[in-house]
mmCIF file of C-alpha atoms in Angstrom:
data_model
loop_
_atom_site.group_PDB
_atom_site.id
_atom_site.type_symbol
_atom_site.label_atom_id
_atom_site.label_comp_id
_atom_site.label_asym_id
_atom_site.label_seq_id
_atom_site.Cartn_x
_atom_site.Cartn_y
_atom_site.Cartn_z
ATOM 1 C CA PRO A 1 194.454 -73.014 -38.706
ATOM 2 C CA LYS A 2 196.144 -76.320 -39.307
ATOM 3 C CA GLY A 3 196.720 -75.824 -43.037
ATOM 4 C CA SER A 4 195.075 -76.116 -46.430
ATOM 5 C CA VAL A 5 194.466 -78.832 -49.005
ATOM 6 C CA ASP A 6 193.944 -78.436 -52.773
ATOM 7 C CA VAL A 7 190.961 -80.361 -54.143
ATOM 8 C CA LEU A 8 191.300 -80.839 -57.905
ATOM 9 C CA TYR A 9 188.503 -81.844 -60.272
ATOM 10 C CA LEU A 10 188.184 -82.971 -63.896
ATOM 11 C CA ALA A 11 184.984 -83.117 -65.966
ATOM 12 C CA LEU A 12 185.217 -85.616 -68.838
ATOM 13 C CA SER A 13 182.745 -86.516 -71.555
ATOM 14 C CA ARG A 14 183.301 -89.066 -74.343
ATOM 15 C CA GLY A 15 186.992 -89.310 -73.486
ATOM 16 C CA VAL A 16 187.678 -85.546 -73.573
ATOM 17 C CA ILE A 17 188.452 -83.285 -70.603
ATOM 18 C CA VAL A 18 185.775 -80.586 -70.826
ATOM 19 C CA GLN A 19 186.480 -78.620 -67.641
ATOM 20 C CA HIS A 20 189.067 -78.706 -64.887
ATOM 21 C CA GLY A 21 190.069 -76.680 -61.877
ATOM 22 C CA HIS A 22 190.921 -76.759 -58.199
ATOM 23 C CA ILE A 23 189.597 -75.455 -54.890
ATOM 24 C CA ASN A 24 191.703 -74.615 -51.869
ATOM 25 C CA VAL A 25 190.112 -75.989 -48.706
ATOM 26 C CA THR A 26 191.224 -74.714 -45.309
ATOM 27 C CA VAL A 27 191.524 -77.418 -42.651
ATOM 28 C CA GLN A 28 190.768 -76.275 -39.113
ATOM 29 C CA GLN A 29 192.698 -77.367 -36.057
ATOM 30 C CA ASP A 30 189.929 -79.624 -34.704
ATOM 31 C CA SER A 31 188.972 -81.128 -38.117
ATOM 32 C CA PRO A 32 190.524 -84.254 -39.659
ATOM 33 C CA VAL A 33 192.160 -83.719 -43.031
ATOM 34 C CA ALA A 34 190.393 -86.661 -44.696
ATOM 35 C CA GLU A 35 186.865 -85.509 -43.744
ATOM 36 C CA GLY A 36 184.696 -82.577 -44.770
ATOM 37 C CA ASP A 37 182.432 -81.208 -47.501
ATOM 38 C CA VAL A 38 183.488 -79.417 -50.669
ATOM 39 C CA THR A 39 181.067 -77.703 -53.066
ATOM 40 C CA LEU A 40 181.861 -77.540 -56.781
ATOM 41 C CA LYS A 41 180.014 -75.314 -59.256
ATOM 42 C CA LEU A 42 180.228 -76.411 -62.895
ATOM 43 C CA ALA A 43 178.673 -74.812 -65.954
ATOM 44 C CA VAL A 44 176.877 -77.483 -67.989
ATOM 45 C CA VAL A 45 177.841 -77.060 -71.655
ATOM 46 C CA PRO A 46 176.757 -79.041 -74.747
ATOM 47 C CA GLU A 47 180.148 -80.788 -74.837
ATOM 48 C CA MET A 48 179.146 -82.645 -71.652
ATOM 49 C CA ALA A 49 176.328 -84.563 -73.362
ATOM 50 C CA PRO A 50 175.189 -87.252 -72.932
ATOM 51 C CA VAL A 51 177.097 -88.192 -69.728
ATOM 52 C CA VAL A 52 179.714 -86.216 -67.831
ATOM 53 C CA GLN A 53 182.243 -88.056 -65.665
ATOM 54 C CA LEU A 54 183.341 -85.970 -62.682
ATOM 55 C CA LEU A 55 186.653 -86.886 -61.046
ATOM 56 C CA VAL A 56 187.642 -85.273 -57.738
ATOM 57 C CA TYR A 57 190.997 -86.002 -56.123
ATOM 58 C CA SER A 58 193.353 -84.494 -53.589
ATOM 59 C CA MET A 59 196.905 -84.970 -52.319
ATOM 60 C CA LEU A 60 197.067 -84.985 -48.543
ATOM 61 C CA PRO A 61 200.053 -83.695 -46.560
ATOM 62 C CA SER A 62 200.921 -87.331 -45.831
ATOM 63 C CA GLU A 63 201.586 -87.769 -49.600
ATOM 64 C CA THR A 64 198.517 -89.991 -49.884
ATOM 65 C CA VAL A 65 196.140 -89.537 -52.807
ATOM 66 C CA ILE A 66 192.373 -89.792 -52.362
ATOM 67 C CA ALA A 67 190.069 -89.859 -55.383
ATOM 68 C CA HIS A 68 186.484 -90.544 -56.350
ATOM 69 C CA SER A 69 184.422 -90.276 -59.541
ATOM 70 C CA MET A 70 180.739 -90.294 -60.496
ATOM 71 C CA ASN A 71 178.731 -90.158 -63.713
ATOM 72 C CA PHE A 72 176.003 -87.567 -64.251
ATOM 73 C CA PRO A 73 173.639 -87.778 -67.254
ATOM 74 C CA THR A 74 173.024 -84.492 -69.045
ATOM 75 C CA GLU A 75 170.499 -83.292 -71.580
ATOM 76 C CA LYS A 76 171.366 -84.239 -75.149
ATOM 77 C CA CYS A 77 171.774 -80.854 -76.798
ATOM 78 C CA PHE A 78 173.990 -79.486 -79.560
ATOM 79 C CA ARG A 79 176.149 -76.388 -79.815
ATOM 80 C CA ASN A 80 174.588 -75.520 -83.179
ATOM 81 C CA GLN A 81 170.901 -74.807 -82.561
ATOM 82 C CA VAL A 82 168.894 -75.629 -85.703
ATOM 83 C CA LEU A 83 165.241 -74.685 -86.185
ATOM 84 C CA VAL A 84 163.054 -75.423 -89.206
ATOM 85 C CA ALA A 85 159.421 -74.641 -90.026
ATOM 86 C CA PHE A 86 157.057 -74.626 -93.003
ATOM 87 C CA SER A 87 155.093 -71.531 -93.997
ATOM 88 C CA PRO A 88 152.196 -72.273 -94.058
ATOM 89 C CA SER A 89 152.255 -75.275 -91.704
ATOM 90 C CA ASN A 90 149.477 -77.051 -93.672
ATOM 91 C CA ALA A 91 149.203 -77.237 -97.439
ATOM 92 C CA VAL A 92 147.093 -78.541 -100.292
ATOM 93 C CA PRO A 93 148.470 -80.563 -103.229
ATOM 94 C CA GLY A 94 150.399 -78.436 -105.723
ATOM 95 C CA GLU A 95 150.587 -75.386 -103.449
ATOM 96 C CA GLU A 96 153.658 -73.157 -103.159
ATOM 97 C CA ASN A 97 155.343 -73.371 -99.754
ATOM 98 C CA THR A 98 158.465 -72.042 -98.004
ATOM 99 C CA LEU A 99 160.849 -73.895 -95.712
ATOM 100 C CA ARG A 100 162.354 -71.484 -93.173
ATOM 101 C CA LEU A 101 165.712 -72.600 -91.772
ATOM 102 C CA SER A 102 167.643 -71.102 -88.851
ATOM 103 C CA ALA A 103 171.157 -72.187 -87.780
ATOM 104 C CA GLN A 104 174.598 -70.833 -86.915
ATOM 105 C CA PRO A 105 176.003 -68.485 -89.598
ATOM 106 C CA GLY A 106 178.045 -70.334 -92.201
ATOM 107 C CA SER A 107 176.332 -73.684 -91.619
ATOM 108 C CA LEU A 108 175.902 -76.294 -94.334
ATOM 109 C CA CYS A 109 172.585 -78.072 -93.798
ATOM 110 C CA GLY A 110 171.227 -81.322 -95.177
ATOM 111 C CA LEU A 111 167.467 -81.442 -95.785
ATOM 112 C CA SER A 112 165.243 -84.466 -96.297
ATOM 113 C CA ALA A 113 161.462 -84.821 -96.465
ATOM 114 C CA VAL A 114 160.110 -88.370 -96.654
ATOM 115 C CA ASP A 115 156.583 -89.732 -96.809
ATOM 116 C CA GLN A 116 155.314 -90.783 -93.386
ATOM 117 C CA SER A 117 154.420 -94.229 -94.731
ATOM 118 C CA VAL A 118 158.141 -94.977 -95.182
ATOM 119 C CA GLY A 119 158.712 -94.527 -91.451
ATOM 120 C CA ILE A 120 155.807 -96.854 -90.694
ATOM 121 C CA MET A 121 157.169 -99.620 -92.938
ATOM 122 C CA GLU A 122 160.785 -99.124 -91.794
ATOM 123 C CA PRO A 123 160.745 -97.904 -88.179
ATOM 124 C CA GLY A 124 163.935 -96.825 -86.453
ATOM 125 C CA LYS A 125 165.458 -95.126 -89.521
ATOM 126 C CA ARG A 126 164.990 -91.568 -88.296
ATOM 127 C CA LEU A 127 167.963 -89.523 -87.164
ATOM 128 C CA ASP A 128 167.739 -88.384 -83.541
ATOM 129 C CA ALA A 129 169.988 -87.205 -80.722
ATOM 130 C CA ASP A 130 170.324 -90.715 -79.256
ATOM 131 C CA LYS A 131 171.889 -92.045 -82.462
ATOM 132 C CA ILE A 132 174.221 -89.056 -82.820
ATOM 133 C CA PHE A 133 175.617 -89.338 -79.297
ATOM 134 C CA ASP A 134 175.841 -93.126 -79.526
ATOM 135 C CA TYR A 135 178.126 -93.129 -82.589
ATOM 136 C CA PRO A 136 181.434 -92.236 -80.852
ATOM 137 C CA VAL A 137 180.589 -94.423 -77.848
ATOM 138 C CA ALA A 138 179.775 -97.420 -80.022
ATOM 139 C CA CYS A 139 183.231 -97.281 -81.613
ATOM 140 C CA LEU A 140 184.818 -97.844 -78.193
ATOM 141 C CA ARG A 141 182.975 -101.108 -77.517
ATOM 142 C CA VAL A 142 185.613 -103.792 -77.897
ATOM 143 C CA ARG A 143 185.688 -107.417 -76.895
ATOM 144 C CA PRO A 144 186.586 -107.770 -73.213
ATOM 145 C CA ARG A 145 189.921 -109.277 -72.274
ATOM 146 C CA ARG A 146 189.901 -112.997 -71.512
ATOM 147 C CA PHE A 147 191.921 -114.593 -68.730
ATOM 148 C CA ILE A 148 193.199 -118.149 -68.679
ATOM 149 C CA MET A 149 192.957 -118.385 -64.898
ATOM 150 C CA PRO A 150 191.791 -115.763 -62.393
ATOM 151 C CA TYR A 151 193.857 -114.990 -59.320
ATOM 152 C CA PRO A 152 192.136 -116.922 -56.507
ATOM 153 C CA TYR A 153 193.433 -114.977 -53.530
ATOM 154 C CA GLY A 154 192.524 -111.370 -54.343
ATOM 155 C CA PRO A 155 190.215 -109.232 -52.248
ATOM 156 C CA SER A 156 186.548 -110.156 -52.611
ATOM 157 C CA GLU A 157 185.081 -106.708 -51.893
ATOM 158 C CA GLU A 158 185.475 -103.414 -53.773
ATOM 159 C CA THR A 159 188.054 -100.982 -52.394
ATOM 160 C CA ASN A 160 188.309 -97.221 -52.845
ATOM 161 C CA ASP A 161 191.563 -97.423 -54.790
ATOM 162 C CA PRO A 162 192.598 -94.047 -56.299
ATOM 163 C CA TYR A 163 194.568 -95.801 -59.029
ATOM 164 C CA ALA A 164 191.454 -97.760 -60.069
ATOM 165 C CA VAL A 165 189.465 -94.517 -60.231
ATOM 166 C CA PHE A 166 191.969 -92.929 -62.636
ATOM 167 C CA GLN A 167 192.274 -96.130 -64.655
ATOM 168 C CA THR A 168 188.501 -96.443 -65.090
ATOM 169 C CA LEU A 169 188.349 -92.968 -66.640
ATOM 170 C CA GLY A 170 191.195 -93.786 -69.047
ATOM 171 C CA LEU A 171 193.646 -91.279 -67.565
ATOM 172 C CA LYS A 172 197.435 -91.696 -67.587
ATOM 173 C CA LEU A 173 199.365 -90.952 -64.403
ATOM 174 C CA ALA A 174 202.926 -89.795 -63.791
ATOM 175 C CA THR A 175 203.573 -89.291 -60.086
ATOM 176 C CA ASN A 176 205.898 -90.299 -57.278
ATOM 177 C CA LEU A 177 203.072 -90.399 -54.734
ATOM 178 C CA ASP A 178 201.496 -93.509 -53.324
ATOM 179 C CA ILE A 179 198.199 -93.905 -55.170
ATOM 180 C CA ARG A 180 197.687 -97.658 -54.858
ATOM 181 C CA VAL A 181 195.847 -99.265 -51.974
ATOM 182 C CA PRO A 182 197.696 -102.437 -50.895
ATOM 183 C CA SER A 183 195.764 -105.662 -51.503
ATOM 184 C CA CYS A 184 195.709 -107.903 -48.450
ATOM 185 C CA LEU A 185 195.412 -111.658 -48.919
ATOM 186 C CA SER A 186 192.391 -113.181 -47.238
ATOM 187 C CA TYR A 187 192.265 -116.686 -45.817
ATOM 188 C CA GLN A 188 189.595 -118.715 -47.670
ATOM 189 C CA GLY A 189 189.711 -122.063 -45.892
ATOM 190 C CA ASN A 190 191.205 -125.015 -47.731
ATOM 191 C CA GLN A 191 191.495 -122.994 -50.949
ATOM 192 C CA TYR A 192 194.309 -120.975 -49.395
ATOM 193 C CA ARG A 193 196.567 -124.053 -49.486
ATOM 194 C CA ARG A 194 195.624 -125.042 -53.035
ATOM 195 C CA SER A 195 198.510 -124.771 -55.488
ATOM 196 C CA TYR A 196 198.353 -123.087 -58.905
ATOM 197 C CA VAL A 197 198.892 -126.392 -60.717
ATOM 198 C CA VAL A 198 195.918 -128.071 -59.050
ATOM 199 C CA ALA A 199 193.668 -125.062 -59.601
ATOM 200 C CA TYR A 200 194.655 -124.812 -63.258
ATOM 201 C CA SER A 201 194.130 -128.548 -63.889
ATOM 202 C CA GLN A 202 190.672 -128.484 -62.324
ATOM 203 C CA MET A 203 189.662 -125.462 -64.359
ATOM 204 C CA ALA A 204 190.976 -127.098 -67.533
ATOM 205 C CA ARG A 205 188.855 -130.208 -66.922
ATOM 206 C CA LEU A 206 185.744 -128.184 -66.165
ATOM 207 C CA GLY A 207 186.127 -125.930 -69.196
ATOM 208 C CA SER A 208 187.208 -128.526 -71.759
ATOM 209 C CA ALA A 209 183.779 -128.718 -73.391
ATOM 210 C CA GLY A 210 183.149 -124.968 -73.380
ATOM 211 C CA PRO A 211 184.680 -123.933 -76.717
ATOM 212 C CA ARG A 212 182.939 -126.739 -78.642
ATOM 213 C CA ARG A 213 179.533 -125.778 -77.266
ATOM 214 C CA GLU A 214 180.178 -122.120 -78.058
ATOM 215 C CA MET A 215 181.180 -122.984 -81.620
ATOM 216 C CA ALA A 216 178.081 -125.136 -82.074
ATOM 217 C CA VAL A 217 175.821 -122.293 -81.005
ATOM 218 C CA ALA A 218 177.636 -119.843 -83.283
ATOM 219 C CA LEU A 219 177.314 -122.132 -86.304
ATOM 220 C CA ALA A 220 173.633 -122.770 -85.631
ATOM 221 C CA ALA A 221 172.749 -119.063 -85.441
ATOM 222 C CA PRO A 222 170.663 -118.059 -88.502
ATOM 223 C CA LEU A 223 171.869 -115.344 -90.843
ATOM 224 C CA PRO A 224 170.070 -111.989 -90.607
ATOM 225 C CA PRO A 225 167.345 -111.577 -93.231
ATOM 226 C CA PRO A 226 168.180 -109.300 -96.173
ATOM 227 C CA ILE A 227 166.880 -105.749 -96.082
ATOM 228 C CA GLN A 228 163.977 -105.284 -98.514
ATOM 229 C CA THR A 229 162.831 -101.875 -99.696
ATOM 230 C CA VAL A 230 159.114 -101.597 -100.427
ATOM 231 C CA ARG A 231 158.409 -99.399 -103.452
ATOM 232 C CA THR A 232 155.043 -97.726 -104.047
ATOM 233 C CA PHE A 233 153.568 -95.751 -106.907
ATOM 234 C CA PHE A 234 153.630 -92.479 -104.983
ATOM 235 C CA PRO A 235 156.955 -90.694 -104.437
ATOM 236 C CA GLU A 236 158.617 -91.562 -101.156
ATOM 237 C CA THR A 237 161.151 -88.709 -101.046
ATOM 238 C CA TRP A 238 160.198 -85.092 -101.649
ATOM 239 C CA ILE A 239 163.286 -83.128 -100.477
ATOM 240 C CA TRP A 240 166.896 -84.342 -100.574
ATOM 241 C CA ASP A 241 169.176 -81.320 -100.825
ATOM 242 C CA LEU A 242 172.002 -79.264 -99.284
ATOM 243 C CA VAL A 243 171.407 -75.645 -98.261
ATOM 244 C CA GLU A 244 173.976 -73.059 -97.164
ATOM 245 C CA VAL A 245 173.065 -70.689 -94.347
ATOM 246 C CA GLY A 246 174.554 -67.234 -94.831
ATOM 247 C CA GLU A 247 175.892 -64.751 -92.316
ATOM 248 C CA SER A 248 172.356 -63.826 -91.308
ATOM 249 C CA GLY A 249 171.863 -67.280 -89.788
ATOM 250 C CA SER A 250 168.660 -68.008 -91.710
ATOM 251 C CA ALA A 251 167.587 -69.214 -95.139
ATOM 252 C CA ASP A 252 164.279 -69.566 -97.002
ATOM 253 C CA VAL A 253 163.848 -72.472 -99.403
ATOM 254 C CA PRO A 254 160.931 -72.134 -101.893
ATOM 255 C CA LEU A 255 159.123 -75.417 -102.522
ATOM 256 C CA THR A 256 156.197 -76.839 -104.455
ATOM 257 C CA VAL A 257 154.090 -79.320 -102.509
ATOM 258 C CA PRO A 258 153.639 -82.684 -104.292
ATOM 259 C CA ASP A 259 150.221 -83.985 -105.267
ATOM 260 C CA THR A 260 150.309 -86.807 -102.728
ATOM 261 C CA ILE A 261 147.868 -86.456 -99.834
ATOM 262 C CA THR A 262 150.065 -87.491 -96.928
ATOM 263 C CA THR A 263 152.266 -86.197 -94.102
ATOM 264 C CA TRP A 264 155.864 -85.332 -94.976
ATOM 265 C CA GLU A 265 158.396 -85.841 -92.175
ATOM 266 C CA THR A 266 161.265 -83.380 -92.525
ATOM 267 C CA GLU A 267 164.716 -83.854 -90.980
ATOM 268 C CA VAL A 268 167.460 -81.198 -91.009
ATOM 269 C CA PHE A 269 171.008 -81.372 -89.664
ATOM 270 C CA CYS A 270 173.718 -78.720 -90.005
ATOM 271 C CA LEU A 271 177.506 -78.586 -89.830
ATOM 272 C CA ALA A 272 179.344 -75.421 -88.812
ATOM 273 C CA PRO A 273 182.701 -74.445 -87.278
ATOM 274 C CA SER A 274 180.887 -74.190 -83.938
ATOM 275 C CA GLY A 275 179.704 -77.796 -84.135
ATOM 276 C CA PHE A 276 176.936 -80.154 -85.214
ATOM 277 C CA GLY A 277 173.237 -79.365 -84.981
ATOM 278 C CA LEU A 278 170.053 -81.378 -85.435
ATOM 279 C CA ALA A 279 166.578 -79.892 -85.734
ATOM 280 C CA PRO A 280 163.507 -81.527 -84.203
ATOM 281 C CA LEU A 281 161.355 -83.530 -86.597
ATOM 282 C CA VAL A 282 158.914 -81.254 -88.460
ATOM 283 C CA GLU A 283 155.791 -82.501 -90.233
ATOM 284 C CA LEU A 284 153.921 -80.954 -93.150
ATOM 285 C CA THR A 285 150.402 -82.283 -93.629
ATOM 286 C CA VAL A 286 149.127 -82.155 -97.208
ATOM 287 C CA PHE A 287 145.364 -82.460 -97.309
ATOM 288 C CA GLN A 288 142.541 -81.659 -99.705
ATOM 289 C CA PRO A 289 139.652 -80.085 -97.757
ATOM 290 C CA PHE A 290 137.153 -80.687 -100.569
ATOM 291 C CA PHE A 291 137.345 -83.653 -102.934
ATOM 292 C CA LEU A 292 135.334 -86.337 -104.732
ATOM 293 C CA GLU A 293 135.919 -90.083 -104.624
ATOM 294 C CA LEU A 294 134.517 -92.683 -107.053
ATOM 295 C CA THR A 295 133.629 -96.237 -106.062
ATOM 296 C CA LEU A 296 134.216 -98.585 -109.026
ATOM 297 C CA PRO A 297 134.556 -102.360 -109.354
ATOM 298 C CA TYR A 298 137.808 -103.834 -110.634
ATOM 299 C CA SER A 299 136.126 -105.306 -113.744
ATOM 300 C CA VAL A 300 132.658 -105.850 -115.211
ATOM 301 C CA ILE A 301 131.109 -107.927 -117.999
ATOM 302 C CA ARG A 302 129.769 -106.199 -121.089
ATOM 303 C CA GLY A 303 126.059 -105.710 -120.619
ATOM 304 C CA GLU A 304 126.336 -106.027 -116.840
ATOM 305 C CA ARG A 305 124.817 -103.264 -114.762
ATOM 306 C CA PHE A 306 126.281 -101.931 -111.534
ATOM 307 C CA GLU A 307 125.853 -98.935 -109.268
ATOM 308 C CA LEU A 308 128.392 -96.126 -109.727
ATOM 309 C CA LYS A 309 128.862 -94.107 -106.528
ATOM 310 C CA ALA A 310 130.481 -90.677 -106.224
ATOM 311 C CA THR A 311 131.117 -89.481 -102.669
ATOM 312 C CA VAL A 312 131.878 -85.815 -101.999
ATOM 313 C CA PHE A 313 133.773 -84.895 -98.802
ATOM 314 C CA ASN A 314 133.692 -81.416 -97.299
ATOM 315 C CA TYR A 315 136.304 -80.626 -94.619
ATOM 316 C CA LEU A 316 135.878 -76.878 -94.937
ATOM 317 C CA SER A 317 134.640 -74.779 -92.034
ATOM 318 C CA LYS A 318 131.426 -73.773 -93.831
ATOM 319 C CA CYS A 319 128.541 -75.316 -95.766
ATOM 320 C CA ILE A 320 128.642 -75.333 -99.571
ATOM 321 C CA MET A 321 126.261 -76.209 -102.399
ATOM 322 C CA VAL A 322 127.490 -79.244 -104.346
ATOM 323 C CA SER A 323 126.385 -80.301 -107.830
ATOM 324 C CA VAL A 324 127.757 -83.545 -109.273
ATOM 325 C CA THR A 325 127.546 -84.197 -113.026
ATOM 326 C CA PRO A 326 128.954 -87.298 -114.799
ATOM 327 C CA ALA A 327 130.497 -86.863 -118.249
ATOM 328 C CA LEU A 328 128.619 -88.390 -121.187
ATOM 329 C CA SER A 329 130.293 -91.145 -123.228
ATOM 330 C CA SER A 330 129.412 -93.585 -126.004
ATOM 331 C CA ASP A 331 131.191 -96.394 -124.124
ATOM 332 C CA TYR A 332 128.547 -96.675 -121.418
ATOM 333 C CA THR A 333 125.131 -95.475 -120.361
ATOM 334 C CA LEU A 334 124.268 -93.840 -117.043
ATOM 335 C CA THR A 335 120.828 -93.761 -115.465
ATOM 336 C CA PRO A 336 120.240 -91.747 -112.284
ATOM 337 C CA VAL A 337 119.061 -93.759 -109.323
ATOM 338 C CA ARG A 338 115.502 -92.900 -108.355
ATOM 339 C CA ASP A 339 115.004 -90.331 -105.563
ATOM 340 C CA VAL A 340 118.647 -89.186 -105.758
ATOM 341 C CA GLN A 341 119.332 -85.548 -106.678
ATOM 342 C CA ASP A 342 122.439 -84.315 -108.500
ATOM 343 C CA SER A 343 122.841 -81.301 -106.187
ATOM 344 C CA SER A 344 122.775 -80.949 -102.425
ATOM 345 C CA CYS A 345 123.890 -78.683 -99.562
ATOM 346 C CA LEU A 346 126.962 -80.156 -97.917
ATOM 347 C CA CYS A 347 127.870 -78.803 -94.474
ATOM 348 C CA ALA A 348 131.244 -78.729 -92.713
ATOM 349 C CA ASN A 349 132.872 -82.111 -92.000
ATOM 350 C CA GLY A 350 130.133 -83.849 -93.939
ATOM 351 C CA ARG A 351 129.883 -86.089 -96.984
ATOM 352 C CA LYS A 352 127.283 -86.923 -99.601
ATOM 353 C CA THR A 353 127.007 -89.901 -101.963
ATOM 354 C CA PHE A 354 125.495 -89.669 -105.463
ATOM 355 C CA SER A 355 124.598 -92.847 -107.388
ATOM 356 C CA TRP A 356 123.915 -93.870 -110.989
ATOM 357 C CA THR A 357 123.249 -97.172 -112.691
ATOM 358 C CA MET A 358 126.043 -97.804 -115.217
ATOM 359 C CA ALA A 359 125.977 -100.292 -118.128
ATOM 360 C CA PRO A 360 129.211 -100.641 -120.204
ATOM 361 C CA SER A 361 128.740 -101.236 -123.943
ATOM 362 C CA VAL A 362 132.338 -101.789 -125.215
ATOM 363 C CA LEU A 363 135.340 -103.901 -124.277
ATOM 364 C CA GLY A 364 138.575 -102.551 -122.818
ATOM 365 C CA VAL A 365 139.468 -99.887 -120.294
ATOM 366 C CA LEU A 366 136.751 -97.294 -119.674
ATOM 367 C CA ASN A 367 137.433 -93.768 -118.491
ATOM 368 C CA VAL A 368 134.732 -92.395 -116.191
ATOM 369 C CA SER A 369 134.755 -88.667 -115.411
ATOM 370 C CA VAL A 370 132.589 -86.922 -112.828
ATOM 371 C CA SER A 371 132.705 -83.179 -112.179
#
């Protein structure tokens, strides 16, 4: 054999070296040193999310450095696996429920359960893996460097420069090897004989109106509208609490379901010595399978008659016998509508409407009760 070459590799993610190593490649007598295939096997770990930058480089016997890098997207997962579920998964208003939480032992978890209508009015407020992994990357976004005048005689095409590969990944180098590819000047016609003074003066004349136009656009840009929070009568937040997970890695949180008929969207994230964890969004649907709804006008005139309707909904899996009876009161009179019975058989996923003719006799707010 002719010899061997060490191929070194670095796996970086979010500015941190996650894995590194080297492979010794044997070069045969009839094989060029700078050609060949090398296979690397890397274990994908949560620290590589969301993108892993793989750098492979080698130092040839001629003291020349060759390098190349590529980016590989990975699945956005966390070291701390968090799971959450309601028991039972569906509930009725006022029912007792249990939130079962599973995470790494010793985790401190933040719980929140918000009405689904809040997410409809204010979309994009939910916490997800994309926002978590974007936070450290967003802090590195700085304004790009501005040049007064670009160098007009540099190479026009991209070159496989090892120094540029290391510099792109943000790595510092300390070596006595030759890692820079020399830049050769290319003849570009009459521009090759143009002096720096002429080029700078022409660029100054062409760009003299640029800053004023940029300032005019910046001043004309409207201010962002203020954030307005819409408040409703029903509670928007049900759970907002911190829960400690013991050494068993699980915790049960007893809860009482609110009276609101809605869907509660529950978010849970946990912090532990092993790392951060975020549970998938869990929904708890609160629904009343059997209820009555009254249809009333906003206001009426004393002595005016109108039709009072009571609609019974049955979302049970069986048929039931329903009897509707309005409460008597001295503030109004009720007369059953002809050919309408007060009792009926109501089957599954059905509804029935009962009607009476109502005539108020007093002024003010009237309370109407139907059982």
